[in-house]
Each structure stands twice: as structure tokens, then as C-alpha cells.
């Protein structure tokens, strides 16, 4: 979750995995008007014995962040992009299976979903926090500006241009993690059935409630 400095302002972006975080970071970097830190896009390529954290710094959980920055007043701005828990989990599954190869080929989508439990999704650092509940990636009780990915990224751009840069930027927020550009094809069935939805609705109950998403049960 990058710390961003632009002029006299310091912002904190809660980079929730599979919620366009990399695209937003690329947009901020491209502006040339900000510096991003607490960010390591090569985290998973480092040798395990050289790592100092369980997850990449941009995916740090909120409680751990509050230990490192014990006062929310250190930051001028907090913002985050969230996503429907069903869609986010499916995207994280695809990324971990077809890009990071942390999920083996013999485990299909339904088998993976039904294998999830409280311990798996709440273990800090597991799969670089891709399956950690979204609310756990927020700095506790900080005044966030929260955007929903389903509403597009134009509102994020406008807010950043106004509150971080102070002027409109000429470029848009693009797409970074595009499977087609990676030459990856997903041929398996990624549809939901009632049993799978029930598992996810229970495990991510607070994400559904806190962020106003329907469980679909």
C-alpha cells in the first residue's frame, strides 16, 4: 500500500489486491508529480531469505501499518478502491493460479472456493494477501475516500487530479494486469453455484456488510 508524496501532501493508498491497484499506481507514477514509496513490484521475485515482510509492502494489512505509522495524522489523504467480494476472489484465484502459479493445476475454481476457511483467508502474507478480507487492508478508523471498482476508475482519476495533483492530468488510468496481453487463456469453468456463494458470503461477511454488497444468496 504505497505512501505517496506530491508537493506538500502525503497520501496513503490502500492497495487492495485485485482492485486495480497496479493501474492506479502506474497512473500516479506517469504523472511525474508524485513519488511512491512503500512499494515493491518485484517482491515475489526476491529470495525468501532476503525478505523482511510476509507480504509485499503495498499489500500490508491495516493493523501492521498502524504499528509502523502509529498516527493517522501522518497522512493528509487516505483512499482505496474496493470490489464485490465474489469478483475479487475470482480475479485473485485466476492471478494466483495462472500468473503466480501458487494454486496447482489440479485445483479448479469450485474446489478452491470450497477449500477456503477462516484460517486460510486471514493468514497474513498467504498468497501476498490476495485473499485477505478487504476491510483488513484499511488503516483502522482513518478518514478514507472509498471508490468502488464497479463504478469505473474515472472518479478515482478526478479525485486524484483534484486532491493530490491540484490539476487535471492528460492521461487516463489504464489497464495493467491484462491476461490477454500476457498470452494467458483461462479455459476452466469460473461460474458460481449456490454452495460456492454461500461459502464466500460467510467468509467475507464483513466485506459484504461494510461496503454494501449483496451476497446473492
CSV table of C-alpha atoms in Angstrom, one decimal:
chain,number,residue,atom,x,y,z
A,1,UNK,CA,0.0,0.0,0.0
A,2,UNK,CA,2.0,2.9,-1.3
A,3,UNK,CA,2.9,6.1,0.5
A,4,UNK,CA,2.6,8.9,-2.0
A,5,UNK,CA,4.2,12.3,-1.8
A,6,UNK,CA,3.0,15.1,-4.1
A,7,UNK,CA,4.2,18.6,-3.2
A,8,UNK,CA,3.4,19.1,0.4
A,9,UNK,CA,0.8,16.3,0.6
A,10,UNK,CA,1.4,12.8,1.8
A,11,UNK,CA,-1.3,10.3,0.8
A,12,UNK,CA,-1.8,6.7,1.7
A,13,UNK,CA,-3.3,4.3,-0.9
A,14,UNK,CA,-4.7,1.1,0.4
A,15,UNK,CA,-3.8,-1.2,-2.5
A,16,UNK,CA,-6.3,-3.9,-2.1
A,17,UNK,CA,-5.2,-6.8,-4.3
A,18,UNK,CA,-7.2,-7.3,-7.5
A,19,UNK,CA,-8.9,-3.8,-7.2
A,20,UNK,CA,-6.9,-2.0,-10.0
A,21,UNK,CA,-4.1,-1.0,-7.5
A,22,UNK,CA,-1.3,-1.5,-10.0
A,23,UNK,CA,-3.1,0.6,-12.6
A,24,UNK,CA,-3.6,3.4,-10.2
A,25,UNK,CA,0.0,3.3,-9.1
A,26,UNK,CA,1.1,3.4,-12.8
A,27,UNK,CA,-1.2,6.5,-13.3
A,28,UNK,CA,0.3,8.3,-10.3
A,29,UNK,CA,3.8,7.5,-11.5
A,30,UNK,CA,3.1,8.6,-15.0
A,31,UNK,CA,2.0,12.0,-13.8
A,32,UNK,CA,5.6,12.8,-12.8
A,33,UNK,CA,4.1,14.9,-10.0
A,34,UNK,CA,4.4,12.4,-7.2
A,35,UNK,CA,6.8,9.9,-5.5
A,36,UNK,CA,5.6,6.5,-4.5
A,37,UNK,CA,7.3,4.6,-1.7
A,38,UNK,CA,6.5,1.5,0.5
A,39,UNK,CA,6.1,-0.3,-2.9
A,40,UNK,CA,7.9,-3.3,-4.2
A,41,UNK,CA,6.6,-4.7,-7.5
A,42,UNK,CA,9.3,-7.3,-7.5
A,43,UNK,CA,8.6,-8.7,-4.1
A,44,UNK,CA,7.7,-12.2,-5.2
A,45,UNK,CA,10.9,-12.5,-7.3
A,46,UNK,CA,13.2,-12.0,-4.2
A,47,UNK,CA,14.8,-14.9,-2.5
A,48,UNK,CA,12.8,-15.9,0.6
A,49,UNK,CA,15.8,-15.4,3.0
A,50,UNK,CA,16.1,-11.8,1.9
A,51,UNK,CA,12.5,-10.8,2.7
A,52,UNK,CA,11.7,-8.7,5.7
A,53,UNK,CA,7.9,-8.9,5.5
A,54,UNK,CA,5.4,-11.7,4.9
A,55,UNK,CA,3.7,-9.7,2.1
A,56,UNK,CA,4.7,-7.0,-0.3
A,57,UNK,CA,4.7,-3.6,1.3
A,58,UNK,CA,1.8,-2.4,-0.9
A,59,UNK,CA,-0.4,-5.3,0.4
A,60,UNK,CA,0.3,-4.7,4.1
A,61,UNK,CA,-2.7,-5.2,6.4
A,62,UNK,CA,-4.1,-2.2,8.2
A,63,UNK,CA,-3.1,-3.3,11.8
A,64,UNK,CA,0.5,-3.8,10.8
A,65,UNK,CA,0.5,-0.4,9.0
A,66,UNK,CA,-0.7,1.3,12.2
A,67,UNK,CA,2.3,-0.2,14.1
A,68,UNK,CA,4.6,1.4,11.5
A,69,UNK,CA,2.8,4.7,11.3
A,70,UNK,CA,1.2,5.0,14.8
A,71,UNK,CA,-0.7,8.2,14.0
A,72,UNK,CA,-3.1,8.5,11.1
A,73,UNK,CA,-2.4,12.3,11.2
A,74,UNK,CA,1.0,11.4,9.5
A,75,UNK,CA,-1.1,11.3,6.2
A,76,UNK,CA,-3.1,14.1,4.6
A,77,UNK,CA,-5.2,11.7,2.5
A,78,UNK,CA,-6.4,8.1,2.6
A,79,UNK,CA,-8.0,6.4,-0.3
A,80,UNK,CA,-8.9,2.9,-1.5
A,81,UNK,CA,-10.7,1.1,-4.3
A,82,UNK,CA,-12.9,-1.9,-3.3
A,83,UNK,CA,-14.6,-4.6,-5.2
A,84,UNK,CA,-17.5,-7.0,-5.0
A,85,UNK,CA,-16.1,-9.9,-2.9
A,86,UNK,CA,-17.2,-12.5,-5.4
A,87,UNK,CA,-15.5,-10.8,-8.4
A,88,UNK,CA,-12.4,-10.0,-6.3
A,89,UNK,CA,-12.0,-13.6,-5.2
A,90,UNK,CA,-12.4,-14.9,-8.8
A,91,UNK,CA,-9.8,-12.5,-10.0
A,92,UNK,CA,-7.4,-13.4,-7.2
A,93,UNK,CA,-7.8,-17.1,-8.0
A,94,UNK,CA,-7.0,-16.5,-11.6
A,95,UNK,CA,-4.0,-14.5,-10.8
A,96,UNK,CA,-2.6,-16.9,-8.3
A,97,UNK,CA,-3.2,-19.9,-10.5
A,98,UNK,CA,-2.2,-18.6,-13.9
A,99,UNK,CA,0.3,-15.9,-13.2
A,100,UNK,CA,1.9,-16.7,-9.8
A,101,UNK,CA,1.2,-20.4,-10.0
A,102,UNK,CA,0.5,-20.7,-6.3
A,103,UNK,CA,-2.6,-22.7,-6.9
A,104,UNK,CA,-1.9,-26.0,-8.6
A,105,UNK,CA,-3.5,-27.0,-12.0
A,106,UNK,CA,-5.4,-29.9,-10.4
A,107,UNK,CA,-7.4,-27.5,-8.3
A,108,UNK,CA,-10.4,-26.0,-10.2
A,109,UNK,CA,-12.3,-22.9,-9.2
A,110,UNK,CA,-15.1,-24.7,-7.2
A,111,UNK,CA,-12.6,-27.0,-5.4
A,112,UNK,CA,-10.6,-23.9,-4.4
A,113,UNK,CA,-13.6,-22.0,-3.2
A,114,UNK,CA,-14.9,-24.9,-1.1
A,115,UNK,CA,-11.5,-25.4,0.4
A,116,UNK,CA,-11.4,-21.9,1.9
A,117,UNK,CA,-11.8,-21.4,5.6
A,118,UNK,CA,-11.3,-18.6,8.2
A,119,UNK,CA,-7.7,-19.6,8.7
A,120,UNK,CA,-6.8,-19.5,5.0
A,121,UNK,CA,-8.2,-16.1,4.2
A,122,UNK,CA,-7.0,-14.5,7.4
A,123,UNK,CA,-3.4,-15.7,7.4
A,124,UNK,CA,-1.2,-12.7,7.0
A,125,UNK,CA,1.1,-13.0,3.9
A,126,UNK,CA,-0.6,-16.0,2.4
A,127,UNK,CA,-0.6,-15.5,-1.4
A,128,UNK,CA,0.6,-12.0,-0.8
A,129,UNK,CA,-2.6,-11.2,1.0
A,130,UNK,CA,-4.7,-11.7,-2.2
A,131,UNK,CA,-7.5,-13.4,-0.3
A,132,UNK,CA,-7.3,-11.3,2.9
A,133,UNK,CA,-10.7,-9.6,3.6
A,134,UNK,CA,-10.7,-6.1,2.2
A,135,UNK,CA,-11.6,-4.4,5.4
A,136,UNK,CA,-8.4,-5.7,7.0
A,137,UNK,CA,-6.3,-3.7,4.5
A,138,UNK,CA,-7.6,-0.4,5.8
A,139,UNK,CA,-5.7,1.7,8.3
A,140,UNK,CA,-8.0,1.5,11.4
A,141,UNK,CA,-10.5,4.3,11.7
A,142,UNK,CA,-8.8,6.6,9.2
A,143,UNK,CA,-10.8,9.0,7.1
A,144,UNK,CA,-10.9,7.2,3.8
A,145,UNK,CA,-12.2,8.2,0.4
A,146,UNK,CA,-13.5,4.9,-0.9
A,147,UNK,CA,-14.3,4.1,-4.5
A,148,UNK,CA,-16.0,1.0,-6.0
A,149,UNK,CA,-14.3,-0.6,-9.0
A,150,UNK,CA,-17.7,-1.4,-10.4
A,151,UNK,CA,-18.3,2.3,-10.9
A,152,UNK,CA,-15.2,2.7,-13.1
A,153,UNK,CA,-11.9,4.5,-12.5
A,154,UNK,CA,-12.8,7.9,-13.8
A,155,UNK,CA,-14.0,9.0,-10.3
A,156,UNK,CA,-10.6,7.9,-8.9
A,157,UNK,CA,-8.8,9.9,-11.6
A,158,UNK,CA,-10.8,13.0,-11.0
A,159,UNK,CA,-10.3,12.8,-7.2
A,160,UNK,CA,-6.6,12.3,-7.5
A,161,UNK,CA,-6.3,15.1,-10.0
A,162,UNK,CA,-8.1,17.5,-7.7
A,163,UNK,CA,-6.9,16.4,-4.2
A,164,UNK,CA,-3.4,15.1,-4.9
A,165,UNK,CA,-2.1,16.8,-8.0
A,166,UNK,CA,-4.2,20.0,-7.9
A,167,UNK,CA,-4.7,19.9,-11.7
A,168,UNK,CA,-6.1,17.6,-14.3
A,169,UNK,CA,-3.7,15.1,-15.8
A,170,UNK,CA,-3.8,14.5,-19.6
A,171,UNK,CA,-3.7,10.7,-19.3
A,172,UNK,CA,-6.2,8.1,-18.2
A,173,UNK,CA,-5.9,5.2,-15.7
A,174,UNK,CA,-5.0,2.3,-18.0
A,175,UNK,CA,-5.1,-1.5,-17.6
A,176,UNK,CA,-2.0,-3.2,-16.2
A,177,UNK,CA,-2.8,-6.8,-15.4
A,178,UNK,CA,-4.4,-7.9,-18.6
A,179,UNK,CA,-4.4,-11.7,-19.2
A,180,UNK,CA,-4.7,-11.2,-23.0
A,181,UNK,CA,-1.5,-9.2,-23.0
A,182,UNK,CA,0.2,-11.9,-21.1
A,183,UNK,CA,-1.0,-14.5,-23.6
A,184,UNK,CA,-2.9,-16.4,-20.9
A,185,UNK,CA,-6.1,-18.2,-21.7
A,186,UNK,CA,-8.4,-19.5,-19.0
A,187,UNK,CA,-10.4,-22.4,-20.2
A,188,UNK,CA,-11.9,-23.7,-17.0
A,189,UNK,CA,-15.4,-23.0,-15.6
A,190,UNK,CA,-15.4,-20.0,-13.4
A,191,UNK,CA,-19.1,-19.8,-12.7
A,192,UNK,CA,-20.7,-19.7,-9.3
A,193,UNK,CA,-23.2,-22.1,-7.8
A,194,UNK,CA,-25.2,-21.6,-4.6
A,195,UNK,CA,-22.9,-23.7,-2.5
A,196,UNK,CA,-19.9,-21.6,-3.5
A,197,UNK,CA,-21.7,-18.3,-3.0
A,198,UNK,CA,-22.7,-19.4,0.5
A,199,UNK,CA,-19.1,-20.2,1.5
A,200,UNK,CA,-17.9,-16.8,0.2
A,201,UNK,CA,-20.8,-14.9,1.8
A,202,UNK,CA,-19.9,-16.3,5.2
A,203,UNK,CA,-16.2,-16.0,5.0
A,204,UNK,CA,-16.3,-12.4,3.7
A,205,UNK,CA,-19.4,-11.4,5.7
A,206,UNK,CA,-17.9,-8.1,6.9
A,207,UNK,CA,-16.8,-7.1,3.4
A,208,UNK,CA,-20.3,-7.5,2.1
A,209,UNK,CA,-21.8,-5.6,5.0
A,210,UNK,CA,-19.3,-2.8,5.5
A,211,UNK,CA,-19.1,-2.0,1.8
A,212,UNK,CA,-22.7,-2.5,0.8
A,213,UNK,CA,-22.5,-5.5,-1.5
A,214,UNK,CA,-25.3,-8.1,-1.7
A,215,UNK,CA,-24.4,-11.7,-1.1
A,216,UNK,CA,-26.6,-13.1,-3.9
A,217,UNK,CA,-28.0,-15.9,-1.8
